[in-house]
PDB file of C-alpha atoms in Angstrom:
ATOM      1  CA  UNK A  20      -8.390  -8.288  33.483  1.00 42.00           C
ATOM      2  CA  UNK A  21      -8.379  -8.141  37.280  1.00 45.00           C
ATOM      3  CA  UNK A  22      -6.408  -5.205  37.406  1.00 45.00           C
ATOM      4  CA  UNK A  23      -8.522  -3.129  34.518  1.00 38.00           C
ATOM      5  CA  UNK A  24     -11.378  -3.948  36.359  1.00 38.00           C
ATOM      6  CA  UNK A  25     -10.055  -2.302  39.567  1.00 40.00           C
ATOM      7  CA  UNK A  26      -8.878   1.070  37.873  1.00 42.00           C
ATOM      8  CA  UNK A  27     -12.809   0.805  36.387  1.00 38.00           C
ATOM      9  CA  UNK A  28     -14.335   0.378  39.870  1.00 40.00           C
ATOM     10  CA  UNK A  29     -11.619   3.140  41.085  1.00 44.00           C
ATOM     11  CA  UNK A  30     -12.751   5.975  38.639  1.00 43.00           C
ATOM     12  CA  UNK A  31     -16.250   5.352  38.997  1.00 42.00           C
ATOM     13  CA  UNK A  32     -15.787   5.694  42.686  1.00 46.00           C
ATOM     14  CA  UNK A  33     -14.313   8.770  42.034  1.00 43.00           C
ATOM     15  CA  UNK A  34     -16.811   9.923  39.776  1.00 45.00           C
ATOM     16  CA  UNK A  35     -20.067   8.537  41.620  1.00 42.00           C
ATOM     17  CA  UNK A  36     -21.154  12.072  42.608  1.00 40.00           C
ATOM     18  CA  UNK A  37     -21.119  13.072  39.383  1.00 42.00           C
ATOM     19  CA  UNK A  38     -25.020  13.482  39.595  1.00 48.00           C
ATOM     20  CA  UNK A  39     -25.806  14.952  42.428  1.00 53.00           C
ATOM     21  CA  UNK A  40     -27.475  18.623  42.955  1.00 73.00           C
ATOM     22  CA  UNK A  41     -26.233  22.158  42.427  1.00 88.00           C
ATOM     23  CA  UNK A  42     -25.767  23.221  45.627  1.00 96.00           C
ATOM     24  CA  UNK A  43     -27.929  26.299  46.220  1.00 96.00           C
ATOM     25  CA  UNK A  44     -26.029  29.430  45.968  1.00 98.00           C
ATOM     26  CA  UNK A  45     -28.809  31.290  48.299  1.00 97.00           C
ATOM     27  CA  UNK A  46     -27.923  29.008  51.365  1.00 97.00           C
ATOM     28  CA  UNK A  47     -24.345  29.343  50.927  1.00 98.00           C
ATOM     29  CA  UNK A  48     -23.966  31.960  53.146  1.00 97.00           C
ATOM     30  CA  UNK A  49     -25.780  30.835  55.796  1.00 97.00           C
ATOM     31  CA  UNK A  50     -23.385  27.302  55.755  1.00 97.00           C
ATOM     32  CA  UNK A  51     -20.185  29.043  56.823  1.00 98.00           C
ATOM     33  CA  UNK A  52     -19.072  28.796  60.437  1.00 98.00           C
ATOM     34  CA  UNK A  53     -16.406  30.389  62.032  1.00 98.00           C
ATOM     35  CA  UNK A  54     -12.814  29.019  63.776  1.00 98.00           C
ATOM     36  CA  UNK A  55     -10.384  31.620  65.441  1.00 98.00           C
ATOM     37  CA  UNK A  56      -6.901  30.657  64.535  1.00 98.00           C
ATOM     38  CA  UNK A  57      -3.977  30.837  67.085  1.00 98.00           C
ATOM     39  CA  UNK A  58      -2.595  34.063  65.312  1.00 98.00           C
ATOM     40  CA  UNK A  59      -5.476  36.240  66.095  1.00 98.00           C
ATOM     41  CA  UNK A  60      -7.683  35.753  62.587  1.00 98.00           C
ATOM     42  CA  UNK A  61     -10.985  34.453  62.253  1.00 98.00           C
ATOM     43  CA  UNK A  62     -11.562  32.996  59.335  1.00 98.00           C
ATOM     44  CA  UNK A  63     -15.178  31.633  57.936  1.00 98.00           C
ATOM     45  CA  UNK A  64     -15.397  28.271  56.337  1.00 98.00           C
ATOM     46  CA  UNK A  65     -17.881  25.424  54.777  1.00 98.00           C
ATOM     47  CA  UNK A  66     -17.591  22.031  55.556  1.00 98.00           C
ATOM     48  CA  UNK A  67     -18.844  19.519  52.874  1.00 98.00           C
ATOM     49  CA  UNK A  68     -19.009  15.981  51.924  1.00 97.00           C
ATOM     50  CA  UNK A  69     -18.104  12.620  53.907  1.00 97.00           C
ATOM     51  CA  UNK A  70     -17.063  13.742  57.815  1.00 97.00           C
ATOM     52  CA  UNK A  71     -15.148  10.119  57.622  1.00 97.00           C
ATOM     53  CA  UNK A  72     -13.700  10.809  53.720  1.00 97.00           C
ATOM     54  CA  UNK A  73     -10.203  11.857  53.201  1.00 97.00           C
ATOM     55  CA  UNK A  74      -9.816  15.910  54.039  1.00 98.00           C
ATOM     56  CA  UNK A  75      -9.458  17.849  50.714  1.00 98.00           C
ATOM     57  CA  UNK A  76      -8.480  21.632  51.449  1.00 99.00           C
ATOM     58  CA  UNK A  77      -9.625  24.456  48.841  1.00 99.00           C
ATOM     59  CA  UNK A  78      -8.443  27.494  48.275  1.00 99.00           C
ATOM     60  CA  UNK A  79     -10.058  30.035  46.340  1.00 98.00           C
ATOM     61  CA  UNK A  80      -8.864  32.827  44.369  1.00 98.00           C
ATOM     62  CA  UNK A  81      -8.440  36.875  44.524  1.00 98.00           C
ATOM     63  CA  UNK A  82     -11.451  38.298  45.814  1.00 98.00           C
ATOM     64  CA  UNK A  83     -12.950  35.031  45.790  1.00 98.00           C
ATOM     65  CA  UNK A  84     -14.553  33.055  48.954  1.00 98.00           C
ATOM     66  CA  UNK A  85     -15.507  29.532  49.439  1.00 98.00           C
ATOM     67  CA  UNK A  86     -18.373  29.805  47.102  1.00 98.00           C
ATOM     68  CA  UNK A  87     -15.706  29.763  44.410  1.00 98.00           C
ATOM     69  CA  UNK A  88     -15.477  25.991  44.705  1.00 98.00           C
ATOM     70  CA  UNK A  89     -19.872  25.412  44.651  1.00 98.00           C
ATOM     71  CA  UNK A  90     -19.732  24.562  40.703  1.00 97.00           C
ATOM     72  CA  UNK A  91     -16.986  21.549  41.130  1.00 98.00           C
ATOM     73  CA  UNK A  92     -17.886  20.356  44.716  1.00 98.00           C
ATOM     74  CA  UNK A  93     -20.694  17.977  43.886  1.00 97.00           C
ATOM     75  CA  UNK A  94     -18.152  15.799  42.218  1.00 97.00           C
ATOM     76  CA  UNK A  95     -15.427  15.776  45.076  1.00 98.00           C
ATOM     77  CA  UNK A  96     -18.306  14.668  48.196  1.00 97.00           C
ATOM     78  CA  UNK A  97     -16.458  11.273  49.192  1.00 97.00           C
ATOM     79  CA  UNK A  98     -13.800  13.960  50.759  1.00 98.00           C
ATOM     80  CA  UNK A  99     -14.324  15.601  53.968  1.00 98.00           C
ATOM     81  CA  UNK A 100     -14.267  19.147  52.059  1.00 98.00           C
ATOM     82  CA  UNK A 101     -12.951  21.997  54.095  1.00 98.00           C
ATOM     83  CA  UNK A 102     -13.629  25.228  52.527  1.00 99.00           C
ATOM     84  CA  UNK A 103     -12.639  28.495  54.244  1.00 99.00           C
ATOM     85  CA  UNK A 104     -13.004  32.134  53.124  1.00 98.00           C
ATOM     86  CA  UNK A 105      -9.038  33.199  53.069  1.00 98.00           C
ATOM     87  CA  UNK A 106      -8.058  36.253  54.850  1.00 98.00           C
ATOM     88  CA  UNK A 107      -9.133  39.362  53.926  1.00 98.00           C
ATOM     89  CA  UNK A 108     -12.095  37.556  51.524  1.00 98.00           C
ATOM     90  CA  UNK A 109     -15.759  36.535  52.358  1.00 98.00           C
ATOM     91  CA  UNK A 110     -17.252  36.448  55.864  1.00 98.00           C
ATOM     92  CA  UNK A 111     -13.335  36.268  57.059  1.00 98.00           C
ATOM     93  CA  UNK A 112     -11.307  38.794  59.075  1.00 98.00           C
ATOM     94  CA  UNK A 113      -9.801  41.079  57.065  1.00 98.00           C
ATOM     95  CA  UNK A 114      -6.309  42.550  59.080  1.00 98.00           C
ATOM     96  CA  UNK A 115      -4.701  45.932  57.817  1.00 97.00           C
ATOM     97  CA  UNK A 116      -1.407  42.985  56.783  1.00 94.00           C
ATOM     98  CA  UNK A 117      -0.275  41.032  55.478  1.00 96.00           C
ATOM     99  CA  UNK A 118      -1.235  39.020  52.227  1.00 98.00           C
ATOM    100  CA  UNK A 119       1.620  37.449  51.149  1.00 97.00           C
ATOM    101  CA  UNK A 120       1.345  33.454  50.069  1.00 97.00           C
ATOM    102  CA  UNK A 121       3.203  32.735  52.864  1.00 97.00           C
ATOM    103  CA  UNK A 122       0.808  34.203  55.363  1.00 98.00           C
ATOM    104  CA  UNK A 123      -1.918  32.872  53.547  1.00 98.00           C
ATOM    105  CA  UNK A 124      -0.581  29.443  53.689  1.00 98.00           C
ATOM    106  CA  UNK A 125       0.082  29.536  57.825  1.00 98.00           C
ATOM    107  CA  UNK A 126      -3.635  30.717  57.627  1.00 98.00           C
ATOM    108  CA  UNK A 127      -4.284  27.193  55.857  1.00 98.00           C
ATOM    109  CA  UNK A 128      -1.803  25.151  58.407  1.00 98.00           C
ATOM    110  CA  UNK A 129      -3.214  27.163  61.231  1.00 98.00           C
ATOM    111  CA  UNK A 130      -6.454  26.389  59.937  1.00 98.00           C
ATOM    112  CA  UNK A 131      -5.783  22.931  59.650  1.00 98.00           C
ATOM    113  CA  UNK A 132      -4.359  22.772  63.094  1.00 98.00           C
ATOM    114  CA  UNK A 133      -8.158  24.253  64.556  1.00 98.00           C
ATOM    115  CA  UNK A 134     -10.181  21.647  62.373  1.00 98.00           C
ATOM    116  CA  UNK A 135      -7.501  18.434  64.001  1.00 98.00           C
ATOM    117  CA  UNK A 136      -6.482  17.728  60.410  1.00 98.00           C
ATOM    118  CA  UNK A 137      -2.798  16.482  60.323  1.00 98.00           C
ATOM    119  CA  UNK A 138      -2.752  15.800  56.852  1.00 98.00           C
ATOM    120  CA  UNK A 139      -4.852  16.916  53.474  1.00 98.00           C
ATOM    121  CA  UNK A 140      -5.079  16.514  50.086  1.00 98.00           C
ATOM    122  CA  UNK A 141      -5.022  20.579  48.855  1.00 98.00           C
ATOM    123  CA  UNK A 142      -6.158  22.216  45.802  1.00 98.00           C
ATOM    124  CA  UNK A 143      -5.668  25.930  44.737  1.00 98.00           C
ATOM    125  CA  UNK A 144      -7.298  27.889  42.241  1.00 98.00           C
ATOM    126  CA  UNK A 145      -5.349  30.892  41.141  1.00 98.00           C
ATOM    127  CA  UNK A 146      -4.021  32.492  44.016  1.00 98.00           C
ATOM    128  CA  UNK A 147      -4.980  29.593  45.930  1.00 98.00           C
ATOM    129  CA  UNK A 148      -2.769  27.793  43.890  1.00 98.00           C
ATOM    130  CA  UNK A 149      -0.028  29.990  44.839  1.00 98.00           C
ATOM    131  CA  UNK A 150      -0.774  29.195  48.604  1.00 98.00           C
ATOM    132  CA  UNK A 151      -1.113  25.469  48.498  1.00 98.00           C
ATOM    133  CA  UNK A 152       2.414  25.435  46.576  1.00 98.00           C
ATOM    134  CA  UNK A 153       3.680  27.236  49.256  1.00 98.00           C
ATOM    135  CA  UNK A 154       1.932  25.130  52.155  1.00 98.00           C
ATOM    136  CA  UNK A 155       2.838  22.031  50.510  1.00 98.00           C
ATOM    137  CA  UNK A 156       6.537  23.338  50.190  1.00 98.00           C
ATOM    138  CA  UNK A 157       6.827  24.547  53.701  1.00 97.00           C
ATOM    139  CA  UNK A 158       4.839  21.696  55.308  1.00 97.00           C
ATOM    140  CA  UNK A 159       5.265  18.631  53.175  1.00 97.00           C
ATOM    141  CA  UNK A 160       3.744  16.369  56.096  1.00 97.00           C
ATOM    142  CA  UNK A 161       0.898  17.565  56.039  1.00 98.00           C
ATOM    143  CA  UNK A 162       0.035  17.723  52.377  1.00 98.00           C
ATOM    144  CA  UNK A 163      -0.896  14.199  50.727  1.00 98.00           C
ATOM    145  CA  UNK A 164      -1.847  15.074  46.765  1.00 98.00           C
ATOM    146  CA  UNK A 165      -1.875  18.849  45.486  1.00 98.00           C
ATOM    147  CA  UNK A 166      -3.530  20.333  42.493  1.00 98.00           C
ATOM    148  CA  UNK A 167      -2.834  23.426  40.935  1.00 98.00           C
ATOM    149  CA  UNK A 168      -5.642  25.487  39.111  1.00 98.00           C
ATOM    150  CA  UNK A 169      -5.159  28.652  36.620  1.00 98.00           C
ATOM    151  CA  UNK A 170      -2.077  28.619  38.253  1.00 98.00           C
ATOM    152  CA  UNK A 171       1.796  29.646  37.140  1.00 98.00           C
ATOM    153  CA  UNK A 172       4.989  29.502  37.883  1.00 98.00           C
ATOM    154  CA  UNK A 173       6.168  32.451  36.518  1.00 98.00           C
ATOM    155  CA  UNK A 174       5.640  36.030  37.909  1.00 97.00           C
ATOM    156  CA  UNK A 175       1.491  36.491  38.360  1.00 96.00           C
ATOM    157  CA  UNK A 176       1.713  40.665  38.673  1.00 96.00           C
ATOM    158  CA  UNK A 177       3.895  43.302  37.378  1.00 95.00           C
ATOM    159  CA  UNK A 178       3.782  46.828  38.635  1.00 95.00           C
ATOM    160  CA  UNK A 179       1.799  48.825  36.038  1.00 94.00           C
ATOM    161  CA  UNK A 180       0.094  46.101  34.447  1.00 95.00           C
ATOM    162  CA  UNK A 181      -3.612  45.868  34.045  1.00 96.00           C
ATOM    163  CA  UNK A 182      -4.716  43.880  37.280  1.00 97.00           C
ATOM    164  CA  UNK A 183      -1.829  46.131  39.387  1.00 96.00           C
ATOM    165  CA  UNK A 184      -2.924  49.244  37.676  1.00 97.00           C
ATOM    166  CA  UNK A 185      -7.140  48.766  38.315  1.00 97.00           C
ATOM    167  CA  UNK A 186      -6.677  47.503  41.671  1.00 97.00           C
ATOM    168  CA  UNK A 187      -4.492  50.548  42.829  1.00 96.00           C
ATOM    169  CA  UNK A 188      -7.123  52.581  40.874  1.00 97.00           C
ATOM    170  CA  UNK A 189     -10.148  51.184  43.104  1.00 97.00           C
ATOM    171  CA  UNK A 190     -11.708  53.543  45.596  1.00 96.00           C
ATOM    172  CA  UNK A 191     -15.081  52.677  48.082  1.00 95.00           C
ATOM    173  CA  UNK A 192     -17.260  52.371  47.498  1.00 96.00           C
ATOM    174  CA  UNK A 193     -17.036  50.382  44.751  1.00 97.00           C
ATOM    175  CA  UNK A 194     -18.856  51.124  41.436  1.00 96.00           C
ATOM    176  CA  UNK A 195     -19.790  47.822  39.431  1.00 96.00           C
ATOM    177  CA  UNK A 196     -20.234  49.400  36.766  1.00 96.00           C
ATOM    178  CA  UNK A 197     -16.860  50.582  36.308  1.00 97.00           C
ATOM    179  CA  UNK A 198     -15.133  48.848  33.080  1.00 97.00           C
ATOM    180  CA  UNK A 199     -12.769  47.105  34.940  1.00 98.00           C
ATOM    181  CA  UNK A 200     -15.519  45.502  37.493  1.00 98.00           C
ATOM    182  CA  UNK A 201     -17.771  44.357  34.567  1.00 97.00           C
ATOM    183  CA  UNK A 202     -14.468  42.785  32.962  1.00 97.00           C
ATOM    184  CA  UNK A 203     -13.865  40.877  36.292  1.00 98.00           C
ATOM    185  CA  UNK A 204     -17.696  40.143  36.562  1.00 98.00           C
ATOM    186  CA  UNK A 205     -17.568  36.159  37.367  1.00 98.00           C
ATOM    187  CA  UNK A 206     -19.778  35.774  34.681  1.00 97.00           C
ATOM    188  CA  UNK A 207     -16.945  36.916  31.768  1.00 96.00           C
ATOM    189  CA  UNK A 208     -15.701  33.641  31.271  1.00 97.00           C
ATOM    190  CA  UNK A 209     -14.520  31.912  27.602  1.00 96.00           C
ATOM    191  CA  UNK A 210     -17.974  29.699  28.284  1.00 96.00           C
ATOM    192  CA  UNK A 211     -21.239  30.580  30.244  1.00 95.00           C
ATOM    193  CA  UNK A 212     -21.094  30.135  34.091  1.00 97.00           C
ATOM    194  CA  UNK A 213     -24.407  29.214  36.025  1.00 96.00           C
ATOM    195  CA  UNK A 214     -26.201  32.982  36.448  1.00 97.00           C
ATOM    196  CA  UNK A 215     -27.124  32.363  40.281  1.00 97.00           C
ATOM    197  CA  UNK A 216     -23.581  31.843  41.330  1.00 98.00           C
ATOM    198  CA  UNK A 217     -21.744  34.693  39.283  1.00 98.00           C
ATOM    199  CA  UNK A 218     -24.491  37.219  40.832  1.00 97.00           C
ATOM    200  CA  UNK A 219     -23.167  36.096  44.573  1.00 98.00           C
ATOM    201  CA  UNK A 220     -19.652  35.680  43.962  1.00 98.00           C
ATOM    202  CA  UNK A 221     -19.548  39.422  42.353  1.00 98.00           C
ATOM    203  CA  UNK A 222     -21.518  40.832  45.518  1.00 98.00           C
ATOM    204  CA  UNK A 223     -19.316  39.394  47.316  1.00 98.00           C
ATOM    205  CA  UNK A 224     -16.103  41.077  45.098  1.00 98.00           C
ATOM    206  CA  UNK A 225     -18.054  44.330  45.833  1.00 98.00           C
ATOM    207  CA  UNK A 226     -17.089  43.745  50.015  1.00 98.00           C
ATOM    208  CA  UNK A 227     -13.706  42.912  49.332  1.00 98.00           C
ATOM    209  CA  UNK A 228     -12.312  45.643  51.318  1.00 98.00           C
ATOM    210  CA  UNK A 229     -10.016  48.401  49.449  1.00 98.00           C
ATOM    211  CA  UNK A 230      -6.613  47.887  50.997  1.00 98.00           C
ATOM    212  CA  UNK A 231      -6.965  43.701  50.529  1.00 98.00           C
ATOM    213  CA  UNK A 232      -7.487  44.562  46.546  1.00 98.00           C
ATOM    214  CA  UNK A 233      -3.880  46.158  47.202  1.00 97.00           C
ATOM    215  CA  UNK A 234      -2.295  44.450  49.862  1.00 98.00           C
ATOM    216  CA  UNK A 235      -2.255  40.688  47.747  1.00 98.00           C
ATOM    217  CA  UNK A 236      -1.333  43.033  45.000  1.00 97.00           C
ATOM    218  CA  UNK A 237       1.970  44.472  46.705  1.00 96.00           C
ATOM    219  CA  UNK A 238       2.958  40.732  47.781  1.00 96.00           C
ATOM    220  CA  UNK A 239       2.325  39.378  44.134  1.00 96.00           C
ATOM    221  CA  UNK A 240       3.992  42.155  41.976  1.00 96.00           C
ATOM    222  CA  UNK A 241       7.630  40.499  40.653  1.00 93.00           C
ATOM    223  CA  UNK A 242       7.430  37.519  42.771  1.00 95.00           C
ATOM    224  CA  UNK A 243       7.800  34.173  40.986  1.00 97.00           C
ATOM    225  CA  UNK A 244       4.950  31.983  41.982  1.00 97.00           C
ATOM    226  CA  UNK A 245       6.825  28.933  41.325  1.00 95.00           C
ATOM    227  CA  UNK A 246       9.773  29.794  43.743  1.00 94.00           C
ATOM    228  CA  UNK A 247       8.953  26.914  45.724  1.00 92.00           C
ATOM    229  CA  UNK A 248       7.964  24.960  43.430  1.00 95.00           C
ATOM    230  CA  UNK A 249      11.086  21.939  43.849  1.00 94.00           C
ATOM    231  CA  UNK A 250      10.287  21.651  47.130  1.00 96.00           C
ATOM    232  CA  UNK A 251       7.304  20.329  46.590  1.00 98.00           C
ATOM    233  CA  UNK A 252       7.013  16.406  47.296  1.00 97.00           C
ATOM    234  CA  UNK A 253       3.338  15.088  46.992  1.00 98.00           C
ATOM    235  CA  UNK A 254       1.697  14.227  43.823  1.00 98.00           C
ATOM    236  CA  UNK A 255       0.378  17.192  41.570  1.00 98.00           C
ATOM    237  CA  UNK A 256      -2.573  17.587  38.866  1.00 98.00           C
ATOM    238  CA  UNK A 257      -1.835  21.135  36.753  1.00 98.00           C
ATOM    239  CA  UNK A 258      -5.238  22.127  35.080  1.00 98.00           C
ATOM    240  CA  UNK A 259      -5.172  25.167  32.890  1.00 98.00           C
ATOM    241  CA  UNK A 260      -7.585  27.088  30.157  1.00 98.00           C
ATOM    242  CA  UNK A 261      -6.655  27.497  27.027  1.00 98.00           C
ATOM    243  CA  UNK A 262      -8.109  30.448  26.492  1.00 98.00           C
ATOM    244  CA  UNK A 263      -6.610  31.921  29.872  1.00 98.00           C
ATOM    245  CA  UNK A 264      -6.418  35.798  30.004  1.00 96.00           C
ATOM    246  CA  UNK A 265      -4.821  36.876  32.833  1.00 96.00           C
ATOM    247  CA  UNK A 266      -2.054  33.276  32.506  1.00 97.00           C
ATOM    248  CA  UNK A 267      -1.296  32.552  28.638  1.00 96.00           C
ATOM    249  CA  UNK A 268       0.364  29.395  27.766  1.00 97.00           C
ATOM    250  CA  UNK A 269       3.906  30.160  28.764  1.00 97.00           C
ATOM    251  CA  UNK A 270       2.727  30.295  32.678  1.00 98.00           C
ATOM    252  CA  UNK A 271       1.193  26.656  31.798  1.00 98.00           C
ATOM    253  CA  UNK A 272       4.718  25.743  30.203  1.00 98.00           C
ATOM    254  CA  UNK A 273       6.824  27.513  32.693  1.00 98.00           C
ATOM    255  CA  UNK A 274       4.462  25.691  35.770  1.00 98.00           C
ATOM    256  CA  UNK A 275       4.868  22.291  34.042  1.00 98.00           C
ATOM    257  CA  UNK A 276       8.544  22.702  33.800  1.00 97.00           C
ATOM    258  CA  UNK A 277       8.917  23.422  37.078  1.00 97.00           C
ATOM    259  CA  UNK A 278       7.068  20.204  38.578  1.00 97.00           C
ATOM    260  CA  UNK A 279       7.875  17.891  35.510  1.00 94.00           C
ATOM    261  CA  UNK A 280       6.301  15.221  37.425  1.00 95.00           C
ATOM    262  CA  UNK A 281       2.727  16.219  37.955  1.00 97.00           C
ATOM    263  CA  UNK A 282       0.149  15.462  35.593  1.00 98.00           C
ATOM    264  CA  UNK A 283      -0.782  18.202  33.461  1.00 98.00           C
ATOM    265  CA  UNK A 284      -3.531  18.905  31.002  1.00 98.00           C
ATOM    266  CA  UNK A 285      -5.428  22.058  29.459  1.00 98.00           C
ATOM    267  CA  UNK A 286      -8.564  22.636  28.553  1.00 98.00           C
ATOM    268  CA  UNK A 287      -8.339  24.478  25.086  1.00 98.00           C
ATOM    269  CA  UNK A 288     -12.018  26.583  25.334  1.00 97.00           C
ATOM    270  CA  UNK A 289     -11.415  27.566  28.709  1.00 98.00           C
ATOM    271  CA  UNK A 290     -10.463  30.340  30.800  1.00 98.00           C
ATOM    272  CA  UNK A 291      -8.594  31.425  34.279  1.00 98.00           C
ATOM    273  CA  UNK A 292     -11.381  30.219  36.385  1.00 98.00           C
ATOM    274  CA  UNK A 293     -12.166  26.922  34.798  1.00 96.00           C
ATOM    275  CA  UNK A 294     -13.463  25.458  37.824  1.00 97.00           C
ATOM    276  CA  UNK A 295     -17.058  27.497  37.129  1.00 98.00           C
ATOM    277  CA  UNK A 296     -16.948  26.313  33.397  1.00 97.00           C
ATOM    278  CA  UNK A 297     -17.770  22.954  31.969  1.00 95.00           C
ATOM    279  CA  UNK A 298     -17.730  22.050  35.527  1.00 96.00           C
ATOM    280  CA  UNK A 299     -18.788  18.395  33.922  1.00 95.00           C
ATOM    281  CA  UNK A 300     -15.099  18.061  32.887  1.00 96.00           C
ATOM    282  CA  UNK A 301     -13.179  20.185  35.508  1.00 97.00           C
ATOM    283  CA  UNK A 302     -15.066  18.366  38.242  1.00 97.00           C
ATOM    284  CA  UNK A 303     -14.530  14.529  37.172  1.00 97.00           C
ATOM    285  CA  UNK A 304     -10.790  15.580  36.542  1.00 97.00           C
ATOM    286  CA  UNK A 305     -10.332  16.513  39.816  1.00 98.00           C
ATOM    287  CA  UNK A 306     -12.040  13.624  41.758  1.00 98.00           C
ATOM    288  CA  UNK A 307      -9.993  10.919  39.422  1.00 97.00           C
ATOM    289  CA  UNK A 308      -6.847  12.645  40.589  1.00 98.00           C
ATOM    290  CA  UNK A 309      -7.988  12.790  44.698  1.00 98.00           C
ATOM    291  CA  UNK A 310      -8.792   9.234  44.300  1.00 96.00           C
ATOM    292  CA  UNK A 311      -5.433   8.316  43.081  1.00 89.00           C
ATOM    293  CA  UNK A 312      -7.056   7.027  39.733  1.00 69.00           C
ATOM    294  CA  UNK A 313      -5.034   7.501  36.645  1.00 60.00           C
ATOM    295  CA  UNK A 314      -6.393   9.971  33.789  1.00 62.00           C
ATOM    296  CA  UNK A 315      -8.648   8.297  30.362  1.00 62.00           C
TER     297      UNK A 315
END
């Protein structure tokens, strides 16, 4: 009895923010400071949460920012959240090279390094996810608990496929309402996504500059995301949607496979960026995980 009333008091620590606001996606902007990273980059960022909670890094998506993670944070504030724009993406330098998820990932340890984290709990969404598998490969001492969102193991771009082909195609300025820009509109998701947030996030996909569109391409096309994927040591949550376009099932399958360990689950009604749908579910899924509880 003891014991089941410990897990209890766990998950509803985990879940205690469950109620509180939106944040405002007007002011968003206006949080992000700015670190300089011993390579040269600048990169902007958003600090959330408890300054005294366990550090939770998240990294967003292609031709995402930081405000990617607005619809889930609320439920994740007893972590110090540390939120930057990657390279090349929102109110963050955006060098001629390189984009690879190994760049991106000394970003993250660099970034680290400026903020005097030593170690963090990670999560990736999508690309992200790509990066924080590779940061948590490379630098296993500084990664504590890892999840992986919309997220694969198998190859995420092939030359001449539909992403690879409309991002080559792309040309500035950039015309949203181009077919391929309203399909990658934020707000063309499986379920509906709060209207304030998708209207920033795509503004912000309209300054994504021309050769980043191409340069993450490049370093994605017939590269197995999963290729570091054994080396991975710290615990790891795999959420994936159902109803996925750009990742079908077999990326879930091929991801779980390659990390049998990690705790797994999809959400059947949603898509790649579930973290801006039923962020009632996404959200309290996350927090149980980053607070060590176990899943319902």
């Amino acid at each position: 009895m003891i014991r089941l009333l410990l897990a209890l008091l766990l998950l509803l620590a985990a879940v205690g923010t469950a109620t509180a606001e939106p944040i405002d996606q007007a002011t968003w902007t206006a949080r992000k400071q700015h670190v300089r990273l011993s390579n040269g980059v600048r990169l902007a960022y958003v600090e959330l949460g408890d300054p005294k909670g366990e550090p939770l890094l998240l990294l967003h998506g292609y031709t995402d920012s930081s405000r990617s993670w607005t619809q889930v944070a609320p439920w994740l504030l007893r972590h110090r959240l540390l939120i930057p724009d990657q390279r090349g993406h929102g109110g963050s330098d955006a060098p001629a090279c390189c984009y690879s998820t190994s760049v991106f990932a000394d970003d993250a340890r660099l970034f680290l390094d400026a903020m005097k984290v030593e170690r963090t709990a990670v999560a990736g969404h999508s690309l992200g996810s790509m990066v924080a598998m590779t940061l948590a490969a490379e630098h296993p001492n500084r990664v504590t608990r890892v999840a992986l969102i919309g997220s694969t193991a198998l190859t995420p771009v092939k030359r001449g496929d539909w992403l690879w082909t409309n991002a080559h195609a792309l040309e500035a300025p950039l015309d949203p309402g181009s077919q391929f820009l309203r399909e990658w509109h934020p707000a063309n998701q499986p379920t509906p996504v709060d209207e304030a947030f998708a209207d920033a996030a795509m503004a912000e996909i309209l300054a994504i500059p021309i050769h980043v569109w191409r340069g993450v391409m490049r370093e994605l096309a017939e590269v197995p995301a999963g290729r570091h994927a054994a080396d991975i040591t710290a615990p790891v949550l795999i959420l994936s949607g159902g109803k996925d376009p750009l990742f079908a099932p077999e990326h879930h399958a091929a991801l779980v496979k390659a990390i049998p360990n990690a705790e797994a689950r999809v959400f059947p009604d949603l898509g790649h960026n579930l973290i801006w749908e039923r962020t009632a579910e996404t959200g309290p899924a996350l927090a149980r995980f980053f607070a060590g509880s176990p899943s319902p």
